[in-house]
Coordinates of C-alpha atoms and ligand atoms in Angstrom, one line a residue:
M1 CA 138.6 125.5 -89.7
T2 CA 134.7 124.2 -90.1
G3 CA 133.5 126.3 -93.4
G4 CA 131.4 125.3 -96.2
I5 CA 127.4 125.3 -96.5
R6 CA 125.4 124.3 -93.2
K7 CA 123.7 121.2 -93.7
P8 CA 120.1 121.3 -92.9
T9 CA 119.1 120.0 -89.6
E10 CA 116.8 116.9 -89.5
G11 CA 113.5 118.7 -88.7
E12 CA 114.2 121.3 -92.0
G13 CA 115.3 118.2 -94.3
E14 CA 111.9 116.9 -93.6
Y15 CA 110.3 120.1 -94.3
I16 CA 111.8 120.7 -97.3
A17 CA 111.1 117.1 -98.4
R18 CA 107.5 117.4 -97.8
I19 CA 107.2 120.7 -99.7
E20 CA 109.0 119.1 -102.6
Y21 CA 106.4 116.4 -102.2
L22 CA 103.6 118.8 -102.2
R23 CA 104.9 120.3 -105.2
R24 CA 105.3 117.1 -107.2
K25 CA 102.0 116.0 -106.2
K26 CA 100.7 119.2 -107.9
V27 CA 102.5 118.9 -110.7
E28 CA 100.9 115.1 -111.2
E29 CA 97.5 116.4 -110.2
E30 CA 97.8 119.0 -113.4
K31 CA 98.9 116.2 -115.4
D32 CA 95.9 113.6 -114.4
R33 CA 93.3 116.6 -115.1
E34 CA 95.1 117.5 -118.5
M35 CA 94.8 114.0 -119.3
A36 CA 91.3 113.5 -118.1
E37 CA 90.0 116.4 -120.2
E38 CA 92.1 115.0 -123.2
T39 CA 90.5 111.5 -123.0
K40 CA 87.1 113.6 -122.9
R41 CA 87.8 115.4 -125.8
K42 CA 89.1 112.5 -128.0
R43 CA 85.8 110.3 -126.8
K44 CA 83.9 112.9 -127.8
E45 CA 85.2 113.4 -131.1
L46 CA 85.4 109.9 -131.7
H47 CA 82.1 109.3 -130.6
F48 CA 79.8 112.1 -132.0
M49 CA 76.9 111.2 -134.2
H50 CA 77.8 107.5 -133.7
C51 CA 75.3 104.8 -132.5
P52 CA 76.0 104.1 -128.8
K53 CA 74.9 100.4 -129.4
C54 CA 76.8 99.5 -132.7
G55 CA 79.4 102.4 -133.6
M56 CA 77.7 103.3 -136.6
Q57 CA 76.9 106.6 -138.1
L58 CA 73.6 108.3 -137.0
I59 CA 71.4 110.0 -139.4
E60 CA 69.2 112.6 -138.8
V61 CA 66.0 112.4 -139.9
D62 CA 62.8 114.7 -139.1
Y63 CA 60.0 113.2 -137.3
K64 CA 57.1 115.7 -137.3
T65 CA 58.7 118.7 -135.6
L66 CA 61.7 116.4 -134.0
K67 CA 65.2 115.8 -135.3
I68 CA 65.6 112.3 -134.8
D69 CA 69.1 110.4 -134.8
R70 CA 68.8 107.2 -136.6
C71 CA 71.5 104.5 -136.8
S72 CA 72.5 103.4 -140.1
G73 CA 73.6 100.3 -138.8
C74 CA 71.2 98.8 -136.4
D75 CA 68.1 101.1 -136.8
G76 CA 68.4 102.1 -133.4
V77 CA 66.7 105.6 -132.2
W78 CA 68.5 108.3 -130.3
L79 CA 66.8 111.4 -129.2
D80 CA 68.4 114.7 -127.7
A81 CA 67.4 115.8 -124.4
G82 CA 63.9 116.5 -124.1
E83 CA 63.0 114.9 -127.2
L84 CA 61.5 111.9 -125.8
E85 CA 59.1 113.9 -124.0
A86 CA 58.1 116.2 -127.0
A87 CA 57.6 112.8 -129.0
A88 CA 55.4 111.3 -126.4
G89 CA 53.3 114.6 -126.0
L90 CA 52.8 114.4 -129.8
D91 CA 52.3 111.0 -130.4
K92 CA 51.2 108.7 -127.9
G93 CA 51.8 105.7 -130.1
L94 CA 55.3 106.9 -131.1
L95 CA 57.0 106.8 -127.5
G96 CA 55.8 103.0 -127.1
R97 CA 57.1 102.2 -130.9
I98 CA 60.2 103.5 -129.9
L99 CA 60.2 101.8 -126.5
G100 CA 59.0 98.5 -128.3
L101 CA 55.9 98.7 -125.7
Ligands
LIG201 ZN1 73.6 101.4 -134.0

């Protein structure tokens, strides 16, 4: 008598192995994505309102109608999106001073 569980044929085994591989690959890809998100979140938390050059705290200062972030360490100036254009429109000399031209 030849009872017991039928072993999968070679082709079936390959198929199962491939499905298993794809399933685990998907899990790993998901883990990768989560890790990337976590890294992004942590980086933002760590760097928010810190100078991109020296890492010191930025201080928000008013310049006319603009809010300029100035570094407490190296005196570097950081403008938010659109503020450089706005600053250039406000005062022709300011853009040159910021860029040191
Ligand atoms: Zn700085």
